[in-house]
Structure formats: structure tokens, C-alpha cells
Amino acid sequence: MDTFPEELIDHICSFADMGVLCSLSRVSRQFRRIAEPHLYRTICAIFDGPFDPGYSKTDVLISTLKRRPHLRPYVKVLNAECSTEYRSSIPNQYHSLLSFRAKCDQDVHDIITLAPMMETIDMYDFVAEESLGQSWLEILPALHQHTYLKRFDIDLGSSVLTDLHHLFALPNIEIMDLRRGETNYDDEKALRHWENMKSNLRQLSIVDLRTHDQVSDVADDVKLIARSCPKLHSLESFGVVYTYGSNYFRALIRAFTIPAIKNQLSYVRNFGIHKTLLAGFIVSAQSF
């Protein structure tokens, strides 16, 4: 491979797994320079529990990014996972649970902070610990600095949907996949952040949004978002009929189809409302 042009080696590296890339980076300085961008492009931070062998690997990664700042622009994708299943490994040990979860939150916060050119953040399976009073908003740094961010997937936990204004305002954001979250329309507070915003978001998915008033809450919150997303061309919402009832889905449709909104959203081509009896079983879907 020493005689191969660098462009060809770089192309080969784009298909190589982590083991091969690590081996290549040890061959020579040239190979290391070519392999490093691929080694750090996608970071998977998976926290299975405090006794998981890979639990401490994020410390090494964070230390490396701090010590070698030239690596930070290579990080483009973060996949963070931390479910609540690890609780079974530390029964009746609340302090251990609290310490472990605080460490997970801090590690994700540090990785995002150290990678300002990140394009995708997937925290869909980084489940918020509502019992500990935590919110994903508290563990993320100021994302307004992440001007390269294009996609954001997250489990909102108990966070309020309209509190996402700073994410919708990111200049390059195109796709959001949001799970859970709550509607809690505060007219004065929400309007202050949303009324003059013109988001570049193109695809939005909302799953299992929790509401206090199934009609007025969702209509007000989603209508506010609709007015701020003139480039939106795909909206999907998933929810359980037993939990939400038909009025919830009708409110969603009305929020995006009243004349003032419909005229502004001239680019919308895909509008799907998926109602399920149980999670995973779609019984009806509508496209507009």
C-alpha cells in the first residue's frame, strides 16, 4: 500500500472498521494522518452500567480530544446511549446510580463541547433520568456554537417542546427526531423566542408527545413551530390511540393546515400522522 496514492488509501479507509483503522494508524505517520479522520468521525458513547468494561473508555477519548485539539474537527457524529436497564445491576444503591448517571451526563456534555464541527447528534436512546430530576437541557452545552449541526435525535423526557427554540434556530439544522417531551404553552415566553425565527428545518418527527390538554396544548405548541419552519417539507407524528385519542391527531393536523400556516409552508410534501393501538402496530396513517 506504500505505493498507493493517498486518495486511494483514504477511500479504502472510509470502508474499514475500527480495528483495521487502528492497525493502519500504527504503520507509519502517513497512514496515521490518513486514518485518523476516519477513526474519530463517529463516536459511540454507550453506557450499559458502572460495571461495564467499556464504561471508562470515554475518559480516554475526552482526554485525547483535550490533549490533541487537531482531532476535534474530525468528529462528525455522536451516538450516545444510556438506558434505564442498568438499574438492575445496582439494586438499592441510589448513590451509585446517581454517581454513574452524573458521569454519563458529564461525558456526553464534554464530548459535544469538544467537537464544535459535529453534524449529527443521536441521543434517542440516551434516556433522561426523570426520577433524578434531570433534563437533557441541563447536560448539553450551548449548542448555538454548533453551527455545523444538521441532525439532532433525542429523547426529551419531561422537557417542554417549545424550549427547543435554540435548536430550531441553528443555521444548518435540517432534521430532528424527537421522542416524548411535553406541551406547556407559555404565550409570553414562547413568543419571545419563536416569533421572529425562521428555521431551516426540513424534516421533523414527533413521537409520543405528552399533553395536558390534548387539543389546545398541542395546537398552540405545534402551530408556533409551524410558523417558524417555512422550509419544512416532511412532518411525522407517532402516538398510541389509547393514550392520546383521536382529538390529539386532529389537533396536529389543524395546527399545520389552517390557511395562515398552509400558505407559509409551501414546501411541505410529506405529512404523516400514525396512530397505533400498541407501539409498533400502525392501524392508520394519513399523508397529505
Coordinates of C-alpha atoms in Angstrom, one line a residue:
M1 CA 0.0 0.0 0.0
D2 CA 3.0 2.3 0.3
T3 CA 2.9 2.9 -3.4
F4 CA -0.9 3.7 -3.5
P5 CA -1.9 7.3 -3.9
E6 CA -3.2 8.9 -0.7
E7 CA -6.7 9.4 -2.3
L8 CA -7.0 5.7 -2.8
I9 CA -5.8 4.9 0.7
D10 CA -8.3 7.5 2.1
H11 CA -11.1 5.8 0.0
I12 CA -10.2 2.4 1.4
C13 CA -10.2 3.8 5.0
S14 CA -13.7 5.0 4.5
F15 CA -14.9 1.4 4.4
A16 CA -12.6 0.0 7.1
D17 CA -13.7 -0.9 10.6
M18 CA -12.2 0.4 13.8
G19 CA -9.7 -2.5 14.1
V20 CA -8.3 -2.0 10.7
L21 CA -8.1 1.8 11.1
C22 CA -6.2 1.4 14.4
S23 CA -3.8 -1.0 12.7
L24 CA -3.2 1.3 9.8
S25 CA -2.6 4.3 12.0
R26 CA 0.4 2.4 13.5
V27 CA 2.0 1.5 10.2
S28 CA 3.5 4.9 9.5
R29 CA 3.0 8.6 10.0
Q30 CA 1.5 8.9 6.6
F31 CA -1.1 6.2 7.3
R32 CA -1.8 7.6 10.7
R33 CA -2.6 11.0 9.1
I34 CA -4.9 9.4 6.6
A35 CA -6.6 7.1 9.1
E36 CA -7.2 9.5 11.9
P37 CA -10.1 11.4 10.4
H38 CA -12.0 8.1 9.9
L39 CA -11.1 6.9 13.4
Y40 CA -12.7 9.9 15.0
R41 CA -15.6 10.6 12.6
T42 CA -18.2 8.6 14.5
I43 CA -18.1 8.4 18.3
C44 CA -20.3 5.8 20.1
A45 CA -20.7 6.5 23.8
I46 CA -22.7 3.5 25.1
F47 CA -23.2 3.3 28.9
D48 CA -24.5 -0.1 29.9
G49 CA -23.8 0.3 33.6
P50 CA -21.0 1.1 36.1
F51 CA -19.6 -2.4 35.8
D52 CA -19.5 -2.5 32.1
P53 CA -15.8 -3.0 30.8
G54 CA -16.2 -0.1 28.4
Y55 CA -17.5 2.3 31.0
S56 CA -14.2 4.2 31.4
K57 CA -13.3 4.4 27.7
T58 CA -15.0 7.8 27.3
D59 CA -12.4 9.2 29.8
V60 CA -9.6 8.2 27.4
L61 CA -11.4 9.7 24.4
I62 CA -12.1 13.0 26.2
S63 CA -8.6 13.2 27.4
T64 CA -7.3 12.6 23.9
L65 CA -9.5 15.3 22.4
K66 CA -8.3 17.8 25.1
R67 CA -4.7 16.9 24.6
R68 CA -4.8 16.8 20.8
P69 CA -7.1 19.6 19.6
H70 CA -6.4 19.0 15.9
L71 CA -8.5 15.8 16.2
R72 CA -11.7 17.7 17.2
P73 CA -12.8 18.8 13.7
Y74 CA -12.8 15.2 12.6
V75 CA -15.7 14.3 15.0
K76 CA -18.9 14.5 12.9
V77 CA -21.3 12.0 14.6
L78 CA -22.1 11.2 18.2
N79 CA -24.2 8.2 19.1
A80 CA -24.9 8.3 22.9
E81 CA -26.9 5.5 24.6
C82 CA -27.8 5.1 28.2
S83 CA -31.0 3.3 29.0
T84 CA -32.5 2.7 32.4
E85 CA -31.9 -1.1 32.3
Y86 CA -28.6 -0.7 34.1
R87 CA -30.6 -0.1 37.3
S88 CA -30.9 -3.9 37.8
S89 CA -27.1 -4.1 38.2
I90 CA -27.0 -1.9 41.2
P91 CA -30.2 -2.6 43.2
N92 CA -30.9 -0.5 46.2
Q93 CA -27.8 1.6 45.6
Y94 CA -29.2 5.0 44.9
H95 CA -25.9 6.9 45.4
S96 CA -24.1 4.5 43.0
L97 CA -26.9 5.1 40.5
L98 CA -26.7 8.9 40.9
S99 CA -22.9 8.9 40.6
F100 CA -23.0 6.7 37.5
R101 CA -25.6 8.8 35.7
A102 CA -23.9 12.1 36.6
K103 CA -20.7 10.7 35.0
C104 CA -22.6 9.7 31.8
D105 CA -24.2 13.1 31.5
Q106 CA -20.9 14.9 32.0
D107 CA -19.1 12.7 29.5
V108 CA -21.7 13.5 26.8
H109 CA -21.5 17.2 27.7
D110 CA -17.7 17.2 27.3
I111 CA -17.7 15.3 24.0
I112 CA -20.2 17.7 22.5
T113 CA -18.3 20.7 23.8
L114 CA -15.0 19.4 22.4
A115 CA -16.5 18.7 18.9
P116 CA -17.9 22.0 17.6
M117 CA -17.9 20.8 13.9
M118 CA -20.2 17.9 14.7
E119 CA -23.0 17.3 12.2
T120 CA -25.2 14.6 13.8
I121 CA -26.1 14.1 17.5
D122 CA -28.1 10.9 18.2
M123 CA -29.3 10.8 21.8
Y124 CA -32.5 9.0 21.0
D125 CA -31.6 6.1 23.4
F126 CA -29.9 8.4 26.0
V127 CA -32.9 8.1 28.2
A128 CA -33.3 11.0 30.7
E129 CA -33.5 10.0 34.4
E130 CA -36.7 11.9 35.3
S131 CA -36.7 10.2 38.8
L132 CA -33.4 12.1 39.5
G133 CA -34.9 15.4 38.3
Q134 CA -32.6 15.6 35.3
S135 CA -33.3 17.2 32.0
W136 CA -31.4 16.8 28.8
L137 CA -31.3 20.6 28.6
E138 CA -29.0 20.5 31.7
I139 CA -26.4 18.2 30.2
L140 CA -25.9 19.9 26.8
P141 CA -23.6 22.8 26.4
A142 CA -24.6 26.0 24.5
L143 CA -25.5 24.4 21.1
H144 CA -25.7 27.8 19.4
Q145 CA -21.9 27.3 18.8
H146 CA -22.5 24.2 16.8
T147 CA -23.3 25.9 13.5
Y148 CA -22.5 22.7 11.5
L149 CA -25.1 20.6 13.2
K150 CA -27.5 19.2 10.7
R151 CA -29.4 16.4 12.6
F152 CA -30.5 16.0 16.2
D153 CA -32.3 13.0 17.6
I154 CA -33.2 12.9 21.2
D155 CA -35.5 11.6 24.0
L156 CA -36.8 14.8 25.5
G157 CA -38.0 13.2 28.8
S158 CA -40.0 15.8 30.6
S159 CA -38.6 18.8 28.7
V160 CA -41.1 21.2 27.1
L161 CA -41.3 21.1 23.3
T162 CA -41.2 24.9 22.8
D163 CA -37.9 25.1 24.9
L164 CA -36.2 23.8 21.8
H165 CA -36.1 27.2 20.2
H166 CA -32.2 27.4 20.3
L167 CA -32.0 24.1 18.3
F168 CA -34.5 25.1 15.7
A169 CA -32.5 28.3 15.2
L170 CA -29.2 26.6 14.4
P171 CA -28.3 27.7 10.8
N172 CA -27.7 24.3 9.3
I173 CA -30.2 22.2 11.2
E174 CA -32.3 20.1 8.7
I175 CA -33.6 17.0 10.6
M176 CA -35.0 16.5 14.1
D177 CA -36.4 13.3 15.5
L178 CA -38.0 14.0 18.9
R179 CA -39.4 11.4 21.4
R180 CA -41.6 12.2 24.3
G181 CA -41.4 15.8 25.7
E182 CA -44.4 17.8 26.9
T183 CA -46.6 20.6 25.7
N184 CA -46.8 23.5 28.0
Y185 CA -47.6 26.6 26.0
D186 CA -46.5 29.8 27.7
D187 CA -47.6 32.6 25.4
E188 CA -45.3 35.4 26.6
K189 CA -42.2 33.2 27.0
A190 CA -42.7 31.2 23.8
L191 CA -43.5 34.1 21.6
R192 CA -40.4 36.0 22.7
H193 CA -38.2 33.2 21.3
W194 CA -40.2 32.0 18.3
E195 CA -42.0 34.9 16.7
N196 CA -39.1 36.2 14.6
M197 CA -37.4 32.8 14.0
K198 CA -37.1 31.3 10.5
S199 CA -35.7 27.8 10.9
N200 CA -34.0 25.9 8.1
L201 CA -35.5 22.6 9.4
R202 CA -36.8 20.3 6.6
Q203 CA -37.8 17.1 8.4
L204 CA -39.5 16.8 11.8
S205 CA -40.6 13.6 13.6
I206 CA -42.5 13.8 16.9
V207 CA -43.1 10.5 18.8
D208 CA -45.3 10.1 21.9
L209 CA -45.6 13.8 22.7
R210 CA -47.3 14.2 26.1
T211 CA -50.0 16.8 26.6
H212 CA -52.1 18.2 29.4
D213 CA -54.9 19.4 27.1
Q214 CA -54.9 17.2 24.1
V215 CA -56.4 19.8 21.8
S216 CA -55.4 23.3 22.8
D217 CA -51.9 22.5 24.1
V218 CA -50.7 20.6 21.1
A219 CA -52.3 23.0 18.7
D220 CA -50.7 26.1 20.2
D221 CA -47.2 24.5 20.6
V222 CA -47.1 22.9 17.2
K223 CA -48.6 26.0 15.5
L224 CA -45.8 28.1 16.9
I225 CA -43.2 25.7 15.5
A226 CA -45.0 25.6 12.2
R227 CA -44.9 29.3 11.7
S228 CA -41.1 29.2 12.3
C229 CA -40.3 26.5 9.8
P230 CA -41.1 27.7 6.3
K231 CA -38.8 25.2 4.7
L232 CA -40.3 22.2 6.4
H233 CA -41.3 19.5 3.8
S234 CA -41.8 16.4 6.0
L235 CA -43.7 16.1 9.3
E236 CA -44.5 12.8 11.0
S237 CA -46.1 12.1 14.3
F238 CA -46.5 8.8 16.1
G239 CA -48.6 8.1 19.1
V240 CA -50.8 5.5 20.8
V241 CA -54.5 5.9 20.2
Y242 CA -55.4 4.6 23.7
T243 CA -53.2 7.2 25.3
Y244 CA -54.0 10.2 23.1
G245 CA -57.3 9.7 21.5
S246 CA -58.4 11.0 18.1
N247 CA -58.6 14.6 19.1
Y248 CA -54.9 14.8 19.6
F249 CA -54.2 13.8 16.0
R250 CA -56.9 16.1 14.7
A251 CA -55.3 19.0 16.6
L252 CA -51.9 18.2 15.0
I253 CA -53.5 18.3 11.5
R254 CA -55.3 21.5 12.2
A255 CA -52.1 23.2 13.5
F256 CA -50.4 22.7 10.2
T257 CA -53.3 23.2 7.8
I258 CA -55.0 26.4 8.9
P259 CA -54.8 28.9 6.0
A260 CA -52.1 31.2 7.6
I261 CA -49.8 28.2 8.1
K262 CA -50.6 26.3 4.9
N263 CA -49.7 29.3 2.8
Q264 CA -46.3 29.7 4.6
L265 CA -45.4 26.0 4.4
S266 CA -45.4 25.9 0.7
Y267 CA -42.7 23.2 0.6
V268 CA -44.5 20.5 2.7
R269 CA -44.7 17.3 0.6
N270 CA -45.0 14.6 3.3
F271 CA -47.4 14.9 6.2
G272 CA -47.9 11.6 8.1
I273 CA -50.0 11.0 11.2
H274 CA -49.5 7.5 12.5
K275 CA -51.9 6.1 15.2
T276 CA -51.1 2.8 16.9
L277 CA -53.1 0.6 19.2
L278 CA -49.8 -0.6 20.7
A279 CA -46.3 0.6 20.0
G280 CA -45.2 -0.9 16.7
F281 CA -48.6 -1.7 15.3
I282 CA -49.8 1.0 12.9
V283 CA -53.5 0.9 12.3
S284 CA -53.9 4.0 10.3
A285 CA -51.8 6.6 8.6
Q286 CA -52.6 9.7 6.6
S287 CA -50.4 11.6 4.1
F288 CA -51.2 15.0 2.8

